[in-house]
mmCIF file of C-alpha atoms and ligand atoms in Angstrom:
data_model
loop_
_atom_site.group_PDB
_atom_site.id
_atom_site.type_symbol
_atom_site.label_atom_id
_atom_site.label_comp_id
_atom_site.label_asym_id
_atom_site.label_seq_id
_atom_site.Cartn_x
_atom_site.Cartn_y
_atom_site.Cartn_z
ATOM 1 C CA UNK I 118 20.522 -39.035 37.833
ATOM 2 C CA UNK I 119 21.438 -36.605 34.897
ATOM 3 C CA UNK I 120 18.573 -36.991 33.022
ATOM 4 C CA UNK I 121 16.424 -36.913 36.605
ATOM 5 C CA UNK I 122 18.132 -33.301 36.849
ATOM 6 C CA UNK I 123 17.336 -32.173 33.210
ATOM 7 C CA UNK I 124 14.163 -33.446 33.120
ATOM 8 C CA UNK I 125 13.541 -31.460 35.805
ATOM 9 C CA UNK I 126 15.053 -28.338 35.122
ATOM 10 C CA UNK I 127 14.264 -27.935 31.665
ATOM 11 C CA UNK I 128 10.727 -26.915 33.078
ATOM 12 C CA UNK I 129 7.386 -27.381 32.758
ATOM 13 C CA UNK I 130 5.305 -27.488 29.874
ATOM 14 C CA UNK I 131 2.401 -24.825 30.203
ATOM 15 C CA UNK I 132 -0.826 -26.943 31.064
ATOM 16 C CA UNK I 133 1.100 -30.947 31.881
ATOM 17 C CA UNK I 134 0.774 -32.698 34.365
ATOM 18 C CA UNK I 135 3.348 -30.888 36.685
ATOM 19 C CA UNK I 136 3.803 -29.260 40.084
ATOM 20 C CA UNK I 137 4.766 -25.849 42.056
ATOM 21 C CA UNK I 138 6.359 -24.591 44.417
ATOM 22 C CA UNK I 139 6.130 -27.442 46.927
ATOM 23 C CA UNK I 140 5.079 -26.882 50.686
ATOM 24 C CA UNK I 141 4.523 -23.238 49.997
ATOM 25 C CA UNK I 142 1.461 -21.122 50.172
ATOM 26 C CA UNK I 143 -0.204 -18.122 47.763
ATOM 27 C CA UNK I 144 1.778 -15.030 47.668
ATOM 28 C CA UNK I 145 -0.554 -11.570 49.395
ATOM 29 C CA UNK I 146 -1.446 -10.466 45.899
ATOM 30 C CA UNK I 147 1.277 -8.006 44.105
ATOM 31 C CA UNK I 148 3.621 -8.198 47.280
ATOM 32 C CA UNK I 149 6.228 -9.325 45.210
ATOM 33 C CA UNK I 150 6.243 -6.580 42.810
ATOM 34 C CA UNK I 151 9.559 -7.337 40.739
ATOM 35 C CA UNK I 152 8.120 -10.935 39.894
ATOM 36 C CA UNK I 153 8.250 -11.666 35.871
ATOM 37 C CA UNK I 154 6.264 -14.324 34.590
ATOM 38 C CA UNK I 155 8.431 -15.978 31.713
ATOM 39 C CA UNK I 156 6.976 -17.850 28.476
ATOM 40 C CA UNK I 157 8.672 -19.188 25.435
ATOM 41 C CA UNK I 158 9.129 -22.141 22.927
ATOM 42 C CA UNK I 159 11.909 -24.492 22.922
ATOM 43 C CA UNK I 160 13.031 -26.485 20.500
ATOM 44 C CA UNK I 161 10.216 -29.388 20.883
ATOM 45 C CA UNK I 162 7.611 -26.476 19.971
ATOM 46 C CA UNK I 163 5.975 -26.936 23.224
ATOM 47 C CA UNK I 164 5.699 -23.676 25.774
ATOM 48 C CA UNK I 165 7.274 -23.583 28.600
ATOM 49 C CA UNK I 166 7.307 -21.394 31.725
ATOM 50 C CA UNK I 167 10.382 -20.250 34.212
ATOM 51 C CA UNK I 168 10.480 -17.208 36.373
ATOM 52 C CA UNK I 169 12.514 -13.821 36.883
ATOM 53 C CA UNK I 170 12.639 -10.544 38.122
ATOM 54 C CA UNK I 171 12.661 -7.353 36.891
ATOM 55 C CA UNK I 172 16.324 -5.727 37.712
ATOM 56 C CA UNK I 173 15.921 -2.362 35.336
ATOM 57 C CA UNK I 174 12.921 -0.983 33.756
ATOM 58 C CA UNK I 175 13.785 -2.740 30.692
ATOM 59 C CA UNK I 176 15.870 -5.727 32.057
ATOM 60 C CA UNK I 177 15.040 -8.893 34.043
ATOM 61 C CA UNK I 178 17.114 -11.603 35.672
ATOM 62 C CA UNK I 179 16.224 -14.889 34.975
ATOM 63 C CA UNK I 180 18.055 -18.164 34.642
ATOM 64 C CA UNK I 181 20.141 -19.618 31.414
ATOM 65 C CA UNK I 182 18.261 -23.090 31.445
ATOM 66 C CA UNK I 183 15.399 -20.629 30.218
ATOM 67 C CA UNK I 184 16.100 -19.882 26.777
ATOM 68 C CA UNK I 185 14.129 -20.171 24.474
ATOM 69 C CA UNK I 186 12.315 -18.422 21.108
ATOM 70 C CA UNK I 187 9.484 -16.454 21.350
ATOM 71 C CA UNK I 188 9.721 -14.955 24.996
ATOM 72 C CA UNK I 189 7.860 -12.836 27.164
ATOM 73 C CA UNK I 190 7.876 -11.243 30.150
ATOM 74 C CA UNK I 191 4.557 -10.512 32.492
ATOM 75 C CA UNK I 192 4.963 -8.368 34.908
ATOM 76 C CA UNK I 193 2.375 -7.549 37.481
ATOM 77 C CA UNK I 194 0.814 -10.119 37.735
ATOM 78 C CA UNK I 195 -1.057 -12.264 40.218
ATOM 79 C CA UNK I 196 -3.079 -14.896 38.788
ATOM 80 C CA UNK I 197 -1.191 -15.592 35.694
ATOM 81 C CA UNK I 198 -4.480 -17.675 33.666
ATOM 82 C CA UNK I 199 -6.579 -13.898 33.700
ATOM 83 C CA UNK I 200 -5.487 -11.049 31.870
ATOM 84 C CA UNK I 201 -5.744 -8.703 35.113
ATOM 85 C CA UNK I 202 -5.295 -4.850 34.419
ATOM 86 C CA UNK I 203 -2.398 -4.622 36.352
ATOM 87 C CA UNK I 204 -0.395 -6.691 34.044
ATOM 88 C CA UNK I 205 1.943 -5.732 31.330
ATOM 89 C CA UNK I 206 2.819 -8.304 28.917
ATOM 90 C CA UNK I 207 6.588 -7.317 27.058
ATOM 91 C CA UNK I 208 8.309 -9.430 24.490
ATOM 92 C CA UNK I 209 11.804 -9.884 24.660
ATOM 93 C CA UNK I 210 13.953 -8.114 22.710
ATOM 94 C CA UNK I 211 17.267 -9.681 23.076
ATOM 95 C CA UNK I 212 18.534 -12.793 25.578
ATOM 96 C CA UNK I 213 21.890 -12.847 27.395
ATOM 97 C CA UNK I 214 22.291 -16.201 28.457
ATOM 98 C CA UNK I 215 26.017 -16.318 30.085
ATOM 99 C CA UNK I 216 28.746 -17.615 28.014
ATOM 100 C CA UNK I 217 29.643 -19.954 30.559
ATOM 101 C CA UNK I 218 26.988 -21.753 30.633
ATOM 102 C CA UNK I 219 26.255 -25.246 29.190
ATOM 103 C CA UNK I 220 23.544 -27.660 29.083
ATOM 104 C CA UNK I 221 24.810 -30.531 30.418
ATOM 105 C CA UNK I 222 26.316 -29.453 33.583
ATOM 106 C CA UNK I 223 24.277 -25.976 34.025
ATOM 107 C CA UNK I 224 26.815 -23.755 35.410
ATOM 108 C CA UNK I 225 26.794 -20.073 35.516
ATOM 109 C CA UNK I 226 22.596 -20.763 34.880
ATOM 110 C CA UNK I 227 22.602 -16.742 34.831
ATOM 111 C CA UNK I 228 20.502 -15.036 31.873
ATOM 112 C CA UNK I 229 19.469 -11.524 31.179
ATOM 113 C CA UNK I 230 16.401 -10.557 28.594
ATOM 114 C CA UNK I 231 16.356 -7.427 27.314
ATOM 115 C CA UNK I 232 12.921 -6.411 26.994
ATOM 116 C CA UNK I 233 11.272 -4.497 23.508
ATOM 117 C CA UNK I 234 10.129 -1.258 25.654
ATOM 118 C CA UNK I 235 10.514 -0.091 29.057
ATOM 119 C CA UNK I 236 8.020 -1.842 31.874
ATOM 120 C CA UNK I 237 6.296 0.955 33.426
ATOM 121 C CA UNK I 238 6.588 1.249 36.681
ATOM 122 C CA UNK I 239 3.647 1.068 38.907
ATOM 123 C CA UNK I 240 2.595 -0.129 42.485
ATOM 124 C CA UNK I 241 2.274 -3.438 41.029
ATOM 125 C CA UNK I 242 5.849 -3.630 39.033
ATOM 126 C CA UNK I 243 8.773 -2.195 40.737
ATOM 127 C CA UNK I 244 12.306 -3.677 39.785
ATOM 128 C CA UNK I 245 13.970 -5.303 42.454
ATOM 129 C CA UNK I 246 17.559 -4.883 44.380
ATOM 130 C CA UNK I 247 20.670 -7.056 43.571
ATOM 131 C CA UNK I 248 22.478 -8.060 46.277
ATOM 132 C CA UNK I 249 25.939 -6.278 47.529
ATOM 133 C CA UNK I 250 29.186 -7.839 46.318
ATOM 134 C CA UNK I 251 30.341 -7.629 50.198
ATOM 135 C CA UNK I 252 27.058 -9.398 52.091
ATOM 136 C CA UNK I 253 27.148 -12.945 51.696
ATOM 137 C CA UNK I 254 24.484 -15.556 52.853
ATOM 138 C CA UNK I 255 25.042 -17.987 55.151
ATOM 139 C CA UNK I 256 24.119 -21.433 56.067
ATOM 140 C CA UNK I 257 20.838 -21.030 58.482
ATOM 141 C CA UNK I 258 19.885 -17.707 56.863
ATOM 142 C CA UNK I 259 16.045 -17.858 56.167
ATOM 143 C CA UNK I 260 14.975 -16.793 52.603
ATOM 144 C CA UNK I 261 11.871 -17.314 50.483
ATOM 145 C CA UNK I 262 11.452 -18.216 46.768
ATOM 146 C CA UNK I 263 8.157 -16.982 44.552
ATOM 147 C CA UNK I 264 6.950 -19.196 41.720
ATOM 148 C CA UNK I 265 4.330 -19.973 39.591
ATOM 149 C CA UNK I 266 5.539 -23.623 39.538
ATOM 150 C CA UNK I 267 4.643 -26.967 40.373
ATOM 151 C CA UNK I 268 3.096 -27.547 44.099
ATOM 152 C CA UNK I 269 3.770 -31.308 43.889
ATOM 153 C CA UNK I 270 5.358 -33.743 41.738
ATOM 154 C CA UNK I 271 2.166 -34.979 40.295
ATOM 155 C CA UNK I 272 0.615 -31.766 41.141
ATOM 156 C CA UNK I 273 -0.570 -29.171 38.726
ATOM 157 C CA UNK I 274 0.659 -25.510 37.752
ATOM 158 C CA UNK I 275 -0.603 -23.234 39.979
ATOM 159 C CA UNK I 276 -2.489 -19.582 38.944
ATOM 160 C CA UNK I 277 -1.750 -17.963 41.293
ATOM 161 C CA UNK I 278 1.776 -16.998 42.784
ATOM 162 C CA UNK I 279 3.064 -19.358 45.409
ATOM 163 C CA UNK I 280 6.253 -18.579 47.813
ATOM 164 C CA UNK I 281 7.970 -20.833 50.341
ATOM 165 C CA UNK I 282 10.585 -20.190 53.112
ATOM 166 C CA UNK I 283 13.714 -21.863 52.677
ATOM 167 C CA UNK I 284 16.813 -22.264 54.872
ATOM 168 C CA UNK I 285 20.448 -21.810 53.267
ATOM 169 C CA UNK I 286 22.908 -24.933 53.690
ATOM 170 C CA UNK I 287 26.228 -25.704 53.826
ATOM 171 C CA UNK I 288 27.719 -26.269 50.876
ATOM 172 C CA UNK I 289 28.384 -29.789 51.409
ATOM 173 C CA UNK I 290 25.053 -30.798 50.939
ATOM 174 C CA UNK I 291 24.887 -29.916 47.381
ATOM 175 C CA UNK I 292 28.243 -30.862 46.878
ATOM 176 C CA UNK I 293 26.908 -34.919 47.737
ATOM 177 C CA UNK I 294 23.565 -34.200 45.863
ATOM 178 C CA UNK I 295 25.407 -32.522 42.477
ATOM 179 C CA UNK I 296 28.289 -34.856 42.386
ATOM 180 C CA UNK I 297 30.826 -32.475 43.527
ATOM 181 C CA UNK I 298 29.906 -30.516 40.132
ATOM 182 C CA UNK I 299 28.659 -27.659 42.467
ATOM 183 C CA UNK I 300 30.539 -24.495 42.564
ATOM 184 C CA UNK I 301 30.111 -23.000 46.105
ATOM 185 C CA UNK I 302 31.970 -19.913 44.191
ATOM 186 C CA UNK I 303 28.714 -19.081 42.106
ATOM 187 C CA UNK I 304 26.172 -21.357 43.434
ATOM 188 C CA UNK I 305 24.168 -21.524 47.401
ATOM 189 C CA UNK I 306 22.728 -24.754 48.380
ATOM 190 C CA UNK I 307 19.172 -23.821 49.947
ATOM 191 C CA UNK I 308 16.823 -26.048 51.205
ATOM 192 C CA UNK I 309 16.584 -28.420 54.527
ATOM 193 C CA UNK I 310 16.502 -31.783 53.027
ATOM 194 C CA UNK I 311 14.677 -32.947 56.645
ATOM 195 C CA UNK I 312 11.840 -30.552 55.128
ATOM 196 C CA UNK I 313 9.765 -31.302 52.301
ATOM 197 C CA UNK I 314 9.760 -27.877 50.726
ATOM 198 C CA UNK I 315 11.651 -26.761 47.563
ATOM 199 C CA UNK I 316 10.890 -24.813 44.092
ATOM 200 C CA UNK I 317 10.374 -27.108 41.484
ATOM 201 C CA UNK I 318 9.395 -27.253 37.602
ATOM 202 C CA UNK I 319 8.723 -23.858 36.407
ATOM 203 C CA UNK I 320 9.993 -21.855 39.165
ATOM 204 C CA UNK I 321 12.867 -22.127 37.335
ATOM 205 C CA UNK I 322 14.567 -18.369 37.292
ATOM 206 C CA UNK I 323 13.021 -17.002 40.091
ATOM 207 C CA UNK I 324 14.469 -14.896 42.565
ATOM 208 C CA UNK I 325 15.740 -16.382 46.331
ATOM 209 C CA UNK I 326 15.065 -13.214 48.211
ATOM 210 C CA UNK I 327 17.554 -12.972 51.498
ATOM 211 C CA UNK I 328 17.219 -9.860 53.040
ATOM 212 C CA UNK I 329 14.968 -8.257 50.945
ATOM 213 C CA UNK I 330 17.555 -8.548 48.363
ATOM 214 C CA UNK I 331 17.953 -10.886 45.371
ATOM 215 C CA UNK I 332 20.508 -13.346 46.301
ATOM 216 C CA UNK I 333 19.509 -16.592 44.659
ATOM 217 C CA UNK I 334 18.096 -17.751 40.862
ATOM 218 C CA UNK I 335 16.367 -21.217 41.245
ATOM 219 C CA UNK I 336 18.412 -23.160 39.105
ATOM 220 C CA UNK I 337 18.529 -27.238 40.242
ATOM 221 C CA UNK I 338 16.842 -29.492 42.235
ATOM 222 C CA UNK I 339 18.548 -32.072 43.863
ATOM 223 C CA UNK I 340 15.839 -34.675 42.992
ATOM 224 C CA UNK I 341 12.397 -34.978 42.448
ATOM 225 C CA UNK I 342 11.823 -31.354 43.390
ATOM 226 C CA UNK I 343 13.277 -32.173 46.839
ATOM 227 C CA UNK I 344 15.284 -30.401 48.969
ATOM 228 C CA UNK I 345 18.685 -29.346 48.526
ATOM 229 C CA UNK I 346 18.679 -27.144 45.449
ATOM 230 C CA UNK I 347 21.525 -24.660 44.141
ATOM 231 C CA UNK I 348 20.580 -21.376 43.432
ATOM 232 C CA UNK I 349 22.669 -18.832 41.036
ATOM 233 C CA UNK I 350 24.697 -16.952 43.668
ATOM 234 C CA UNK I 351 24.065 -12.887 41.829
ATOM 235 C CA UNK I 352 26.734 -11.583 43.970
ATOM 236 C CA UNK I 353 28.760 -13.438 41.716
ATOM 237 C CA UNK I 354 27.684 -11.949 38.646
ATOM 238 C CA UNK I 355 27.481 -8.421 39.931
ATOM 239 C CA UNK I 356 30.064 -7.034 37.088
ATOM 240 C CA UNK I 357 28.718 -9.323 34.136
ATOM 241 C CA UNK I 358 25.022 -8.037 35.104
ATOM 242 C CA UNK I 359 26.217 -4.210 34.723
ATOM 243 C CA UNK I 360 28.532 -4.861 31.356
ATOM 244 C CA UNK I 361 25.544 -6.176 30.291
ATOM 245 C CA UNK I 362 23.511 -3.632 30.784
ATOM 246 C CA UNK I 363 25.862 -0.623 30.129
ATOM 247 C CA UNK I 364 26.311 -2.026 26.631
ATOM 248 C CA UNK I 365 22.969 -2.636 25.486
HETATM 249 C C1 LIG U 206 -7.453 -17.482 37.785
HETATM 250 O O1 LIG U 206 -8.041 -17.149 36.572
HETATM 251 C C2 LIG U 206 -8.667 -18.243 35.905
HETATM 252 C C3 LIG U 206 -9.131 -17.769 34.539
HETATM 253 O O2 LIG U 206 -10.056 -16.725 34.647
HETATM 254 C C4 LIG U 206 -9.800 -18.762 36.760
HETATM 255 O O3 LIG U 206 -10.409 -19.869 36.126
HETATM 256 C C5 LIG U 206 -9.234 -19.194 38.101
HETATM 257 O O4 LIG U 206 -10.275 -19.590 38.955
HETATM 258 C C6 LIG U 206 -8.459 -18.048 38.743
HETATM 259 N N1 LIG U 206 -7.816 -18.580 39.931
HETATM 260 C C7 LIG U 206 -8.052 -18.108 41.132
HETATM 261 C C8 LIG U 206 -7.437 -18.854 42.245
HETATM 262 O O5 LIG U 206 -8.746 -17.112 41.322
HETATM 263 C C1 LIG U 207 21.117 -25.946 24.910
HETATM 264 O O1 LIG U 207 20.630 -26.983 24.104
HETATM 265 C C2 LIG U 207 19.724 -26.592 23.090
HETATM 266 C C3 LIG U 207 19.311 -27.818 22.309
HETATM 267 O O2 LIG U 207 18.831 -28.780 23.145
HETATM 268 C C4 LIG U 207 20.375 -25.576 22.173
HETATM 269 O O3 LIG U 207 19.433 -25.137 21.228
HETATM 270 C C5 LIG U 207 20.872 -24.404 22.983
HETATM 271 O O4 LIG U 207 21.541 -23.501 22.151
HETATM 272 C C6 LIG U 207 21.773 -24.867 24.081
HETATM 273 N N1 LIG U 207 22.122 -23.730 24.881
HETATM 274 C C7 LIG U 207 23.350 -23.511 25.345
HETATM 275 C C8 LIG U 207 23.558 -22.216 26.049
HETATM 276 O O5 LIG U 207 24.257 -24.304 25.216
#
C-alpha cells in the first residue's frame, strides 16, 4: 500500500508508459490561464512532470512531492509537446517546499517556486486567486482539476491539457483509504469512489478549483489513480504562502 502510494505520487516520468487525468476531457485552449507546466530531475536523473499555478507574477503553487533540481515553469501553455508563442518557459529560482513535510507520509505536500524573472502577464497567463481563510468546501461541492497527466493507468501522457469534475467527500473516506494518516485540518478528500474519475501521475500539484478559487493541490491518490484522493487544503496555508512571499 505505501509503496502503491509513492509510486504513484512521485510522478510520471516524461515520455513512460503512464496516464492522465482519468475520465476527463481537453481543457477549451488557454481557459485555464494560471496553469504552470512543471519539469525537473530527481534524484534517479530521469524528468519528471507535476503541475501548479501561478499565484504572483513571479510565484507559483505547486505541491512538495515535486521537488526536484533543474525546474521550470511553463506558463501559457496548451499543448505542452509544441513550443506555441503563447508560452513562456521560466526557470526556477528558488523552491519552498514546507518544512513540514516528509516523504514518507506526505503531509503539508505544499511547495512554492520562486521563479528567475517575473511571468508576464498576458491573456494567456494570468495568476490565479487563493481561496479565503473563512469559505470552506464542503462534501458535495463540485470542483474540477487541470492536468497534463496520465488519462489511464496504462495510458499515456497527454499534450494537451485535460480537466475533470470532481465531487468533495467526507472526510471519512480518505480517512479509510490513507490509514487514518489524513489530516482533515490541511487536507479535502475529493473524488466519488462510485465514479471512475480522479487526477493521477503527473497532475501532481495542480490546482482543485472550487468556486473559481484555488482550494485544492492534487497531492494522493487513494489507489491506482482511483477515486478518493486528498488534496492540499490552501486555506490552510494562507499565512505560510504570504511569509513566504513577503520575505523573498
Ligand atoms: C502537440 O504537438 C505535437 C508536437 O508538435 C504534435 O505532434 C501533436 O500532434 C500535438 N497534439 C495535438 C493534439 O495537437
Ligand atoms: C525526499 O527524499 C529525497 C530522496 O529520495 C530527498 O532528496 C529529499 O530531500 C526529500 N525531501 C524531503 C522534503 O524530505
Amino acid at each position: 500500500m505505501a509503496a502503491v502510494l509513492i509510486l504513484l505520487t512521485f510522478l510520471l516520468l516524461l515520455g513512460a508508459d503512464a496516464e492522465e487525468i482519468i475520465g476527463g476531457h481537453e481543457v477549451k485552449p488557454h481557459s485555464r490561464p494560471y496553469m504552470a507546466f512543471i519539469k525537473f530531475v530527481k534524484d534517479d536523473g530521469k524528468n519528471y512532470r507535476c503541475g501548479g499555478f501561478l499565484v504572483r507574477e513571479n510565484f507559483v503553487l505547486t505541491a512538495a512531492h515535486c521537488m526536484g533540481s533543474a525546474m521550470s515553469v511553463t506558463l501559457g501553455a496548451h499543448n505542452i509537446s509544441f513550443p506555441e508563442e503563447t508560452q513562456q518557459i521560466i526557470p526556477v529560482a528558488k523552491a519552498f517546499p514546507h518544512p513540514g513535510f516528509n516523504n514518507k507520509t506526505f503531509p503539508n505536500d505544499i511547495m512554492l517556486l520562486k521563479l528567475e524573472r517575473k511571468a508576464l502577464k498576458t491573456e494567456y497567463v494570468r495568476p490565479f486567486s487563493l481561496p479565503r481563510s473563512n469559505v470552506h468546501v464542503k462534501p458535495g461541492d463540485v470542483c474540477h482539476v487541470a492536468g497534463w497527466g496520465m488519462l489511464a493507468l496504462k495510458g499515456k501522457l497527454p499534450d494537451i491539457l485535460q480537466e475533470v469534475e470532481l465531487t468533495v467527500q467526507k472526510d471519512q473516506e480518505c480517512e479509510f483509504c490513507f490509514r487514518r494518516r489524513y489530516n482533515k485540518a490541511t487536507a479535502i478528500c475529493v473524488g466519488d469512489p462510485k465514479i471512475k474519475r480522479a487526477s493521477f501521475l503527473g497532475d501532481s500539484g495542480g490546482p482543485l478549483v472550487c468556486k473559481n478559487r484555488a482550494a485544492g493541490i492534487v497531492s494522493l491518490a487513494c489507489n491506482d489513480g482511483s477515486a478518493p484522493g486528498t488534496y492540499t487544503r490552501v486555506s490552510s496555508f494562507l499565512s505560510w504562502i504570504q511569509k513566504i512571499i513577503k520575505r523573498s
